[in-house]
Amino acid sequence: MGIFEYFCGQEKQRKMTEQELDKILTDALLLPAETEIVEFKEAKNSYDFDKIGKYFSALSNEANLKGHSCAWLIFGVNNRHEIIGSRYRTGRKDLDSLKKEIGDKTTQSISFMDIYELQKPEGRVVMFQIPAAPHGIPVSFEGFYYGRLNESLIALNIEKIDRIRNQAANRDWSREIVPDATIADLDKEAILKAREQYKLRNPSLEKEVDSWDDITFLNKAKVTLNGQITNTTILLLGKDEASALISPAISQITWVLKDAPGGFEHFYTPFILTVSKALDCIRNLRYSYMIDDNTLFPKEVTHYDKWVIRELLQNCVAHSDYRKSSRIIILEYNDKLIFQNAGGFMPDSVEEVIRKNSPQDYYRNPFLAAAMVNLNMIETVGNGIKKIFTIQRERLFPLPDYDISDETHTKVTVYGELIDENYTNILYNHPELSLEDVIALDKVQKKQPVGEIEMARLRELKLLAENTLDNNTKFAQTGGMTGGMTGGMTGGISLSETQIKILNLIKENPKISFKKMEEILEINISALQKHIEKLKQQGIITREGAAFGGYWQIMK
């Protein structure tokens, strides 16, 4: 496409001039037909917002697949490629507000790079510059992925979705070689520690490990690649000063004591040693509480289980997005700890991770995570979160809170004190409760939203007080356990079996993704979108918030 292609590659450096835009428009008008990355619309006076969103998703995804850095939606041009002029949102403020309106409905709040106006003799032309979908992340609008087939707007097919998603798997930052690094940049004590941990993970290889030189050992432990130092090697085993070799990535853990001024400490590489030092800063004091009325002696434990807080910090190390140049933070309060790392939570939801209790489909740093498993730093990938929840439950403590609302960071709060003694009493008296039921009870004590199915289950088990509103739900003071659970849907609307299954999935997990529904229902994306669209048209469901991080709401 000549200069059209060239100017599409300059968008991040500066705002385009009128001359450049005029050249892009001229080149686009000369195309024999609309393409996957160029769409013309007359939009004489207005244009449907939902259609703009769908074209945004389609053009963004197709630009990614075609290797372009942007695509164009152009108003004021008819299907014969003649300029006829558009009066769509003639006020500049109204036009600019469209950026936020679209961003509220798309993956990761992605929106227009810019919106330009060109005054031509034939009339006003509005040019929407749409960024290509990010590497490894297809762009959706209101939860749907769209694409193009020649000039037609269609659902993005599974093959194209997977092609975009697989891009991320091909770029693992943690696996990249550090060009100027050598084994001399590694900490000798850290290598000795790594050997000890590797032997604990692989006891059958203990004698053999002792015979390996350092290069052989690091290759066997999959910390290096063919003897070459990787970003993972520096993070886990590098000397303090070696962290400069992976700049602009920041290899730093910061502990902050929030209840005392000046209470903070910074820790750097090698993480295999400094993680323990960071954890030693936490005031893990003894904590007493009464649980059994038949004894005069309280139960005494530490505020935090040592394995839990170690696993949480190691998970921050394993799954942080180091490309964002952000450190790992531990915030310590009197009654809780907050662990924070850069990068959004990769699975669809915490509940989904616990239910599957198996490795997820993809990771941000697969090479790093695997190395940490080999060095006995974290649990087998995919099992740690459920074990954390189980330990907190066995301690009769509140469960961790995973704040995944911010797509740029993940925060985990672990509690060191009780919140509601009724919750604790229920856990003590009913050890047979499933972890899913305990999660629902935990939401009640924290006054967090509880799903309809979860609420029905707790009422059936007689764990909630009768005649209470959802936003003021209280635990039952007494109550035995009863088995069984009933369900069903009413409302006078005829639904297919698949649509009923979709509603049940949404009830169970309002943040469920299209990919997960496809897998469970075993239908393709096009069929799924048709069912979802029908449910939306009948006013049964709606999509709230951004496509990435938003949720489904059942209206009827």
Coordinates of C-alpha atoms in Angstrom, one line a residue:
M1 CA 0.0 0.0 0.0
G2 CA 3.0 2.3 -0.3
I3 CA 2.9 5.4 1.7
F4 CA -0.3 4.3 3.4
E5 CA 1.6 1.5 5.0
Y6 CA 4.5 3.8 5.9
F7 CA 2.4 6.4 7.7
C8 CA 0.7 3.6 9.7
G9 CA 4.0 2.8 11.1
Q10 CA 4.8 6.3 12.3
E11 CA 1.7 6.8 14.6
K12 CA 3.5 6.3 17.9
Q13 CA 6.1 9.0 17.3
R14 CA 3.9 12.0 16.6
K15 CA 0.6 13.4 15.6
M16 CA 0.0 13.2 11.9
T17 CA 0.0 16.4 9.8
E18 CA -2.9 17.3 7.5
Q19 CA -0.6 16.6 4.5
E20 CA 0.2 13.1 5.7
L21 CA -3.5 12.3 6.4
D22 CA -4.5 13.6 3.0
K23 CA -2.0 11.2 1.4
I24 CA -3.3 8.3 3.5
L25 CA -6.9 9.1 2.5
T26 CA -5.9 9.4 -1.2
D27 CA -4.1 6.0 -1.1
A28 CA -7.1 4.4 0.6
L29 CA -9.6 5.8 -1.9
L30 CA -7.5 4.3 -4.7
L31 CA -7.9 0.8 -3.3
P32 CA -10.0 -1.4 -5.6
A33 CA -12.1 -2.5 -2.6
E34 CA -12.2 -2.2 1.2
T35 CA -9.7 -4.4 2.9
E36 CA -9.3 -6.1 6.3
I37 CA -7.7 -2.9 7.6
V38 CA -9.6 -0.2 5.8
E39 CA -13.4 0.4 6.2
F40 CA -15.4 3.3 4.7
K41 CA -18.8 4.4 6.1
E42 CA -21.1 7.3 4.9
A43 CA -22.2 8.3 8.4
K44 CA -23.9 11.3 7.0
N45 CA -25.2 12.5 10.4
S46 CA -24.7 9.7 12.9
Y47 CA -23.6 6.1 13.2
D48 CA -24.5 3.3 15.6
F49 CA -22.1 3.1 18.6
D50 CA -22.1 -0.7 18.8
K51 CA -21.2 -1.0 15.1
I52 CA -18.2 1.3 15.7
G53 CA -17.1 -0.9 18.5
K54 CA -17.5 -4.1 16.4
Y55 CA -15.5 -2.5 13.6
F56 CA -12.9 -1.4 16.1
S57 CA -12.4 -5.0 17.3
A58 CA -12.4 -6.4 13.8
L59 CA -9.9 -3.9 12.3
S60 CA -7.6 -4.1 15.3
N61 CA -7.4 -7.9 15.2
E62 CA -6.9 -7.9 11.4
A63 CA -4.2 -5.3 11.6
N64 CA -2.3 -7.6 14.0
L65 CA -2.7 -10.6 11.8
K66 CA -1.7 -8.7 8.7
G67 CA 1.4 -7.4 10.4
H68 CA 0.3 -3.7 10.3
S69 CA 0.6 -1.4 13.3
C70 CA -2.8 0.2 12.7
A71 CA -6.0 0.2 10.7
W72 CA -8.5 2.9 9.6
L73 CA -12.2 3.4 9.9
I74 CA -13.2 6.4 7.7
F75 CA -16.5 8.3 7.8
G76 CA -17.8 10.5 5.0
V77 CA -17.0 8.1 2.2
N78 CA -19.5 5.9 0.3
N79 CA -19.0 2.4 -0.9
R80 CA -17.9 3.7 -4.3
H81 CA -15.0 5.4 -2.5
E82 CA -16.4 8.9 -3.1
I83 CA -16.2 11.6 -0.5
I84 CA -19.7 12.7 0.4
G85 CA -19.0 14.3 3.8
S86 CA -20.1 13.4 7.4
R87 CA -21.6 15.4 10.2
Y88 CA -20.9 12.7 12.8
R89 CA -20.1 14.4 16.2
T90 CA -19.1 17.7 14.7
G91 CA -18.1 19.0 18.2
R92 CA -14.5 18.2 18.9
K93 CA -15.2 17.4 22.6
D94 CA -17.9 14.9 21.6
L95 CA -15.6 13.3 19.1
D96 CA -12.8 12.9 21.6
S97 CA -15.2 11.5 24.2
L98 CA -15.6 8.5 21.9
K99 CA -12.2 7.3 22.9
K100 CA -13.2 6.6 26.5
E101 CA -16.6 5.2 25.4
I102 CA -14.9 2.6 23.2
G103 CA -12.2 1.9 25.8
D104 CA -14.8 1.1 28.4
K105 CA -16.0 -1.8 26.3
T106 CA -12.8 -3.3 24.8
T107 CA -10.0 -5.6 26.0
Q108 CA -7.6 -3.8 28.3
S109 CA -9.5 -0.5 27.6
I110 CA -7.7 -0.2 24.2
S111 CA -9.1 2.7 22.2
F112 CA -8.4 4.9 19.2
M113 CA -4.8 6.1 18.8
D114 CA -6.3 9.3 17.4
I115 CA -9.3 10.7 15.6
Y116 CA -8.7 13.1 12.8
E117 CA -10.9 15.5 10.8
L118 CA -10.1 16.5 7.3
Q119 CA -12.0 19.3 5.6
K120 CA -12.2 18.4 1.9
P121 CA -14.0 20.4 -0.9
E122 CA -16.6 17.5 -1.0
G123 CA -17.2 17.6 2.7
R124 CA -15.8 16.7 6.1
V125 CA -14.0 13.3 6.5
V126 CA -13.5 11.7 9.9
M127 CA -10.5 9.3 10.2
F128 CA -10.3 6.9 13.1
Q129 CA -6.9 5.5 13.6
I130 CA -7.2 2.0 15.3
P131 CA -4.2 0.3 16.9
A132 CA -3.3 -3.3 16.0
A133 CA -4.2 -5.8 18.7
P134 CA -1.4 -6.1 21.2
H135 CA 1.0 -9.0 20.7
G136 CA -0.7 -12.1 22.0
I137 CA -4.0 -10.4 23.0
P138 CA -7.0 -10.4 20.6
V139 CA -9.2 -7.4 21.1
S140 CA -12.9 -7.8 21.9
F141 CA -15.8 -5.4 22.1
E142 CA -18.3 -6.2 24.9
G143 CA -16.8 -9.6 25.2
F144 CA -17.0 -10.6 21.5
Y145 CA -14.1 -11.0 19.2
Y146 CA -14.7 -9.6 15.6
G147 CA -12.8 -10.0 12.4
R148 CA -13.1 -9.3 8.7
L149 CA -13.7 -11.5 5.6
N150 CA -12.9 -9.2 2.7
E151 CA -15.4 -6.4 3.3
S152 CA -17.7 -8.3 5.7
L153 CA -17.8 -7.9 9.5
I154 CA -17.8 -11.4 11.1
A155 CA -17.0 -13.2 14.3
L156 CA -13.2 -13.8 14.6
N157 CA -12.8 -17.5 14.1
I158 CA -11.0 -19.8 16.5
E159 CA -8.0 -20.2 14.3
K160 CA -7.3 -16.5 14.2
I161 CA -8.0 -16.1 17.9
D162 CA -5.4 -18.8 18.6
R163 CA -3.0 -17.4 16.2
I164 CA -3.0 -14.1 18.0
R165 CA -2.9 -15.7 21.5
N166 CA 0.0 -17.9 20.5
Q167 CA 2.1 -14.9 19.7
A168 CA 2.6 -14.4 23.5
A169 CA 3.9 -17.9 23.8
N170 CA 6.7 -17.1 21.3
R171 CA 8.0 -14.2 23.3
D172 CA 9.0 -15.3 26.8
W173 CA 11.0 -12.4 28.4
S174 CA 12.3 -14.7 31.1
R175 CA 13.9 -17.1 28.5
E176 CA 15.8 -14.3 26.6
I177 CA 19.6 -14.4 26.6
V178 CA 21.5 -11.6 28.4
P179 CA 24.2 -10.9 25.8
D180 CA 26.9 -9.5 28.1
A181 CA 26.4 -11.8 31.1
T182 CA 28.7 -14.7 32.1
I183 CA 28.8 -17.1 34.9
A184 CA 31.1 -14.6 36.7
D185 CA 27.9 -12.4 37.2
L186 CA 26.3 -15.1 39.3
D187 CA 26.4 -15.3 43.1
K188 CA 28.4 -18.4 44.4
E189 CA 26.2 -18.7 47.5
A190 CA 23.1 -18.6 45.3
I191 CA 24.4 -21.4 43.1
L192 CA 25.1 -23.5 46.2
K193 CA 21.6 -22.8 47.5
A194 CA 20.2 -23.7 44.0
R195 CA 22.0 -27.0 44.2
E196 CA 20.6 -27.8 47.6
Q197 CA 17.0 -27.0 46.5
Y198 CA 17.4 -29.0 43.3
K199 CA 18.4 -32.0 45.2
L200 CA 15.4 -31.6 47.5
R201 CA 13.1 -31.5 44.4
N202 CA 15.0 -34.5 42.8
P203 CA 16.3 -36.7 45.6
S204 CA 17.1 -39.6 43.2
L205 CA 19.7 -37.3 41.5
E206 CA 21.5 -36.2 44.7
K207 CA 24.8 -38.0 44.0
E208 CA 24.7 -37.2 40.3
V209 CA 24.2 -33.5 41.0
D210 CA 27.3 -33.3 43.1
S211 CA 29.4 -34.5 40.1
W212 CA 28.1 -31.8 37.8
D213 CA 30.1 -28.6 37.3
D214 CA 28.1 -25.3 37.6
I215 CA 27.4 -24.9 33.9
T216 CA 26.1 -28.5 33.6
F217 CA 24.0 -28.0 36.7
L218 CA 22.4 -24.7 35.5
N219 CA 21.6 -26.3 32.2
K220 CA 20.1 -29.4 33.9
A221 CA 18.0 -27.2 36.2
K222 CA 16.9 -25.2 33.1
V223 CA 18.0 -21.9 34.5
T224 CA 20.4 -21.3 31.6
L225 CA 20.1 -22.2 27.9
N226 CA 23.0 -24.1 26.4
G227 CA 25.3 -22.5 28.9
Q228 CA 24.1 -19.0 28.1
I229 CA 22.8 -16.6 30.9
T230 CA 19.1 -15.8 30.7
N231 CA 17.0 -13.1 32.4
T232 CA 15.8 -15.9 34.7
T233 CA 19.4 -16.7 35.6
I234 CA 20.0 -13.1 36.7
L235 CA 16.8 -12.8 38.6
L236 CA 17.3 -16.0 40.6
L237 CA 21.1 -16.3 40.9
G238 CA 22.7 -13.0 39.7
K239 CA 24.8 -10.8 42.0
D240 CA 23.3 -7.6 43.2
E241 CA 25.2 -5.5 40.6
A242 CA 24.2 -7.9 37.8
S243 CA 20.7 -6.7 37.9
A244 CA 21.9 -3.8 35.7
L245 CA 22.4 -6.3 32.9
I246 CA 18.6 -6.8 32.5
S247 CA 17.6 -3.1 32.7
P248 CA 15.1 -1.6 32.2
A249 CA 13.6 -4.5 34.1
I250 CA 13.6 -3.9 37.8
S251 CA 14.6 -6.8 40.0
Q252 CA 13.6 -5.5 43.4
I253 CA 11.4 -6.5 46.3
T254 CA 10.3 -3.8 48.6
W255 CA 8.8 -4.4 52.1
V256 CA 6.9 -1.5 53.7
L257 CA 5.6 -1.4 57.2
K258 CA 2.4 0.7 56.8
D259 CA 1.7 1.2 60.6
A260 CA 5.1 2.7 61.4
P261 CA 6.8 5.7 59.7
G262 CA 10.1 4.9 58.0
G263 CA 9.6 1.1 58.1
F264 CA 10.8 -0.2 54.7
E265 CA 13.5 -2.3 53.2
H266 CA 14.7 -3.1 49.6
F267 CA 15.9 -6.4 48.4
Y268 CA 17.6 -7.3 45.1
T269 CA 19.1 -10.3 43.3
P270 CA 19.7 -13.1 43.8
F271 CA 16.1 -13.8 44.6
I272 CA 16.8 -17.4 45.6
L273 CA 18.5 -15.8 48.7
T274 CA 16.8 -12.5 49.2
V275 CA 13.2 -13.7 49.2
S276 CA 13.8 -15.2 52.6
K277 CA 15.4 -12.0 53.8
A278 CA 12.3 -10.0 52.7
L279 CA 10.0 -12.5 54.5
D280 CA 12.1 -12.2 57.7
C281 CA 11.0 -8.5 57.9
I282 CA 7.4 -9.5 58.4
R283 CA 6.3 -9.4 62.1
N284 CA 4.7 -12.8 62.2
L285 CA 3.7 -12.6 65.9
R286 CA 1.6 -15.0 67.9
Y287 CA -2.2 -14.6 67.7
S288 CA -4.8 -16.1 70.1
Y289 CA -8.5 -16.6 69.7
M290 CA -11.2 -18.7 71.3
I291 CA -12.8 -21.4 69.2
D292 CA -14.0 -24.2 71.5
D293 CA -16.4 -23.4 74.3
N294 CA -15.4 -26.5 76.1
T295 CA -12.0 -25.3 77.0
L296 CA -10.6 -22.2 78.9
F297 CA -7.5 -22.1 76.7
P298 CA -7.5 -20.1 73.4
K299 CA -6.1 -21.4 70.2
E300 CA -2.7 -19.8 69.6
V301 CA -1.1 -19.5 66.1
T302 CA 1.1 -17.2 64.2
H303 CA -0.6 -14.4 62.2
Y304 CA 0.5 -16.0 59.0
D305 CA 1.4 -19.5 57.8
K306 CA 5.0 -19.4 56.7
W307 CA 4.4 -21.6 53.7
V308 CA 1.5 -19.3 52.5
I309 CA 3.4 -16.1 52.6
R310 CA 6.5 -17.6 51.0
E311 CA 4.4 -19.1 48.2
L312 CA 2.7 -15.7 47.6
L313 CA 6.0 -13.8 47.4
Q314 CA 7.5 -16.5 45.1
N315 CA 4.4 -16.3 42.9
C316 CA 5.0 -12.5 42.6
V317 CA 8.6 -13.3 41.5
A318 CA 7.4 -16.0 39.0
H319 CA 4.5 -14.1 37.4
S320 CA 5.6 -10.4 37.5
D321 CA 5.7 -8.6 34.2
Y322 CA 9.3 -7.3 34.4
R323 CA 8.9 -5.5 31.1
K324 CA 6.8 -2.9 32.9
S325 CA 9.9 -1.8 35.0
S326 CA 7.9 -2.2 38.2
R327 CA 9.1 -3.7 41.5
I328 CA 7.4 -6.3 43.7
I329 CA 5.9 -4.8 46.9
I330 CA 4.9 -6.3 50.3
L331 CA 2.7 -4.0 52.4
E332 CA 2.4 -5.0 56.0
Y333 CA -0.5 -3.8 58.2
N334 CA -1.4 -4.9 61.7
D335 CA -3.9 -7.4 60.5
K336 CA -3.0 -8.3 56.9
L337 CA -0.3 -8.4 54.2
I338 CA -0.7 -7.2 50.6
F339 CA 1.5 -8.7 47.9
Q340 CA 1.6 -6.7 44.6
N341 CA 3.4 -7.3 41.3
A342 CA 3.2 -5.8 37.8
G343 CA 1.0 -7.6 35.3
G344 CA -2.6 -8.7 35.3
F345 CA -3.8 -12.0 36.6
M346 CA -3.6 -14.4 33.6
P347 CA -6.4 -16.9 34.4
D348 CA -10.1 -15.9 34.0
S349 CA -10.7 -16.0 37.8
V350 CA -9.3 -17.3 41.0
E351 CA -12.3 -19.6 41.4
E352 CA -11.5 -21.2 38.0
V353 CA -7.9 -21.9 39.1
I354 CA -9.2 -23.6 42.3
R355 CA -11.8 -25.6 40.5
K356 CA -9.4 -26.9 37.8
N357 CA -6.5 -27.3 40.3
S358 CA -4.2 -27.9 37.3
P359 CA -1.8 -25.8 35.3
Q360 CA -3.3 -23.0 33.2
D361 CA -3.0 -22.8 29.4
Y362 CA -0.3 -20.2 29.3
Y363 CA 2.0 -18.2 31.6
R364 CA 3.7 -14.8 31.5
N365 CA 7.1 -16.2 32.3
P366 CA 7.0 -20.0 31.5
F367 CA 10.8 -20.4 31.6
L368 CA 11.1 -18.6 34.9
A369 CA 8.2 -20.5 36.5
A370 CA 9.6 -23.8 35.4
A371 CA 13.1 -22.9 36.8
M372 CA 11.5 -22.0 40.1
V373 CA 9.7 -25.3 40.3
N374 CA 13.0 -27.1 39.5
L375 CA 14.8 -25.2 42.3
N376 CA 12.0 -26.0 44.8
M377 CA 11.0 -22.3 45.1
I378 CA 7.3 -22.7 44.2
E379 CA 4.8 -25.5 44.1
T380 CA 4.2 -27.4 40.9
V381 CA 2.8 -24.8 38.6
G382 CA -0.9 -24.5 38.9
N383 CA -1.3 -26.1 42.4
G384 CA -0.2 -23.3 44.7
I385 CA -3.3 -21.2 44.8
K386 CA -5.6 -24.0 45.9
K387 CA -3.1 -25.0 48.6
I388 CA -3.0 -21.4 49.9
F389 CA -6.8 -21.3 50.2
T390 CA -6.9 -24.8 51.8
I391 CA -4.3 -23.8 54.5
Q392 CA -6.2 -20.6 55.4
R393 CA -9.4 -22.6 55.6
E394 CA -7.8 -25.2 57.9
R395 CA -6.5 -22.3 60.1
L396 CA -10.1 -21.1 60.3
F397 CA -8.9 -17.7 58.9
P398 CA -10.4 -15.5 56.2
L399 CA -9.4 -16.6 52.7
P400 CA -7.0 -14.5 50.5
D401 CA -8.4 -11.7 48.4
Y402 CA -7.2 -11.6 44.8
D403 CA -7.7 -8.1 43.4
I404 CA -7.5 -8.6 39.6
S405 CA -9.6 -5.5 38.7
D406 CA -6.5 -3.6 37.6
E407 CA -5.2 -5.2 34.4
T408 CA -1.7 -3.7 35.0
H409 CA -1.1 -5.2 38.5
T410 CA -2.2 -8.1 40.6
K411 CA -2.7 -7.7 44.4
V412 CA -3.2 -10.5 46.9
T413 CA -4.3 -9.8 50.5
V414 CA -3.8 -12.5 53.1
Y415 CA -5.4 -11.9 56.5
G416 CA -3.6 -12.5 59.8
E417 CA -6.6 -12.1 62.1
L418 CA -10.2 -13.1 62.2
I419 CA -13.0 -10.9 60.8
D420 CA -16.2 -12.6 61.9
E421 CA -16.3 -15.2 64.6
N422 CA -19.4 -16.7 63.1
Y423 CA -17.5 -17.6 60.0
T424 CA -14.8 -19.2 62.1
N425 CA -17.3 -21.2 64.2
I426 CA -19.0 -22.6 61.0
L427 CA -15.6 -23.7 59.7
Y428 CA -14.8 -25.3 63.0
N429 CA -18.1 -27.1 63.3
H430 CA -18.4 -28.2 59.7
P431 CA -15.0 -29.5 58.4
E432 CA -17.0 -31.4 55.7
L433 CA -17.8 -28.1 53.8
S434 CA -16.4 -28.0 50.3
L435 CA -13.8 -25.3 49.5
E436 CA -16.3 -23.7 47.1
D437 CA -18.8 -23.3 50.0
V438 CA -16.1 -21.8 52.2
I439 CA -15.3 -19.3 49.5
A440 CA -18.9 -18.3 49.4
L441 CA -19.0 -18.0 53.2
D442 CA -15.9 -15.8 53.1
K443 CA -17.6 -13.4 50.7
V444 CA -20.5 -13.1 53.2
Q445 CA -18.3 -12.2 56.1
K446 CA -16.4 -9.6 54.0
K447 CA -19.8 -8.3 52.6
Q448 CA -18.6 -8.9 49.0
P449 CA -21.1 -9.8 46.2
V450 CA -22.3 -13.4 46.4
G451 CA -23.7 -15.1 43.3
E452 CA -27.2 -16.4 43.2
I453 CA -26.2 -20.1 43.0
E454 CA -23.7 -19.6 45.9
M455 CA -26.4 -17.9 48.0
A456 CA -28.9 -20.6 47.3
R457 CA -26.4 -23.3 48.3
L458 CA -25.6 -21.6 51.6
R459 CA -29.3 -21.2 52.4
E460 CA -29.9 -24.8 51.6
L461 CA -27.1 -25.8 54.0
K462 CA -28.8 -23.5 56.6
L463 CA -25.7 -21.5 57.1
L464 CA -27.4 -18.1 56.5
A465 CA -30.0 -16.4 58.6
E466 CA -33.5 -16.3 57.1
N467 CA -35.2 -13.1 55.8
T468 CA -32.0 -11.1 55.2
L469 CA -31.3 -9.0 52.1
D470 CA -28.4 -9.9 49.9
N471 CA -26.5 -6.7 50.8
N472 CA -27.0 -7.4 54.6
T473 CA -26.7 -11.2 54.7
K474 CA -25.9 -12.7 58.1
F475 CA -24.7 -16.1 59.2
A476 CA -27.1 -18.4 60.9
Q477 CA -26.5 -18.5 64.7
T478 CA -27.0 -22.3 64.6
G479 CA -27.6 -24.8 61.8
G480 CA -27.1 -28.3 60.7
M481 CA -25.9 -29.4 57.4
T482 CA -28.2 -30.7 54.8
G483 CA -27.3 -32.3 51.5
G484 CA -28.5 -31.7 48.0
M485 CA -29.0 -28.6 45.8
T486 CA -31.9 -27.7 43.6
G487 CA -31.9 -25.4 40.6
G488 CA -33.9 -24.4 37.6
M489 CA -34.9 -21.3 35.7
T490 CA -38.3 -19.8 35.2
G491 CA -39.6 -16.6 33.5
G492 CA -41.7 -17.7 30.6
I493 CA -38.9 -17.3 28.0
S494 CA -38.1 -20.2 25.8
L495 CA -34.4 -21.0 25.9
S496 CA -32.4 -23.7 24.2
E497 CA -30.4 -26.2 26.3
T498 CA -27.2 -24.5 25.3
Q499 CA -28.5 -21.1 26.4
I500 CA -29.5 -22.5 29.8
K501 CA -26.0 -24.0 30.1
I502 CA -24.6 -20.5 29.3
L503 CA -26.7 -18.9 32.0
N504 CA -25.6 -21.5 34.6
L505 CA -21.9 -20.9 33.7
I506 CA -22.4 -17.1 34.1
K507 CA -24.2 -17.6 37.4
E508 CA -21.3 -19.7 38.6
N509 CA -18.6 -17.3 37.3
P510 CA -19.8 -13.8 36.1
K511 CA -16.3 -13.1 34.8
I512 CA -16.1 -16.3 32.7
S513 CA -14.4 -15.8 29.3
F514 CA -15.6 -16.7 25.9
K515 CA -12.7 -19.1 25.6
K516 CA -13.7 -21.0 28.7
M517 CA -17.3 -21.2 27.6
E518 CA -16.2 -22.6 24.3
E519 CA -14.2 -25.3 26.0
I520 CA -16.9 -26.3 28.5
L521 CA -19.8 -26.2 26.0
E522 CA -17.7 -27.6 23.1
I523 CA -19.1 -25.3 20.5
N524 CA -17.3 -22.8 18.2
I525 CA -17.0 -19.1 18.8
S526 CA -19.6 -18.2 16.1
A527 CA -22.3 -20.4 17.6
L528 CA -21.5 -19.2 21.1
Q529 CA -21.8 -15.5 20.0
K530 CA -25.2 -16.2 18.4
H531 CA -26.5 -17.7 21.7
I532 CA -25.1 -14.8 23.7
E533 CA -26.6 -12.2 21.3
K534 CA -30.0 -13.8 21.6
L535 CA -29.8 -13.7 25.4
K536 CA -28.8 -10.1 25.3
Q537 CA -31.6 -9.2 22.8
Q538 CA -34.2 -10.8 25.2
G539 CA -32.9 -8.7 28.0
I540 CA -31.8 -11.8 30.0
I541 CA -28.1 -10.9 30.3
T542 CA -25.9 -7.8 29.8
R543 CA -22.2 -7.1 29.9
E544 CA -20.9 -4.6 32.5
G545 CA -17.5 -2.9 32.4
A546 CA -14.6 -3.3 30.1
A547 CA -14.4 -6.5 28.0
F548 CA -11.2 -7.5 29.8
G549 CA -11.9 -7.4 33.5
G550 CA -15.7 -6.8 33.1
Y551 CA -18.4 -9.3 34.0
W552 CA -21.8 -10.7 32.9
Q553 CA -25.0 -9.8 34.7
I554 CA -28.2 -11.8 34.6
M555 CA -31.2 -9.4 34.4
K556 CA -34.1 -11.9 34.6

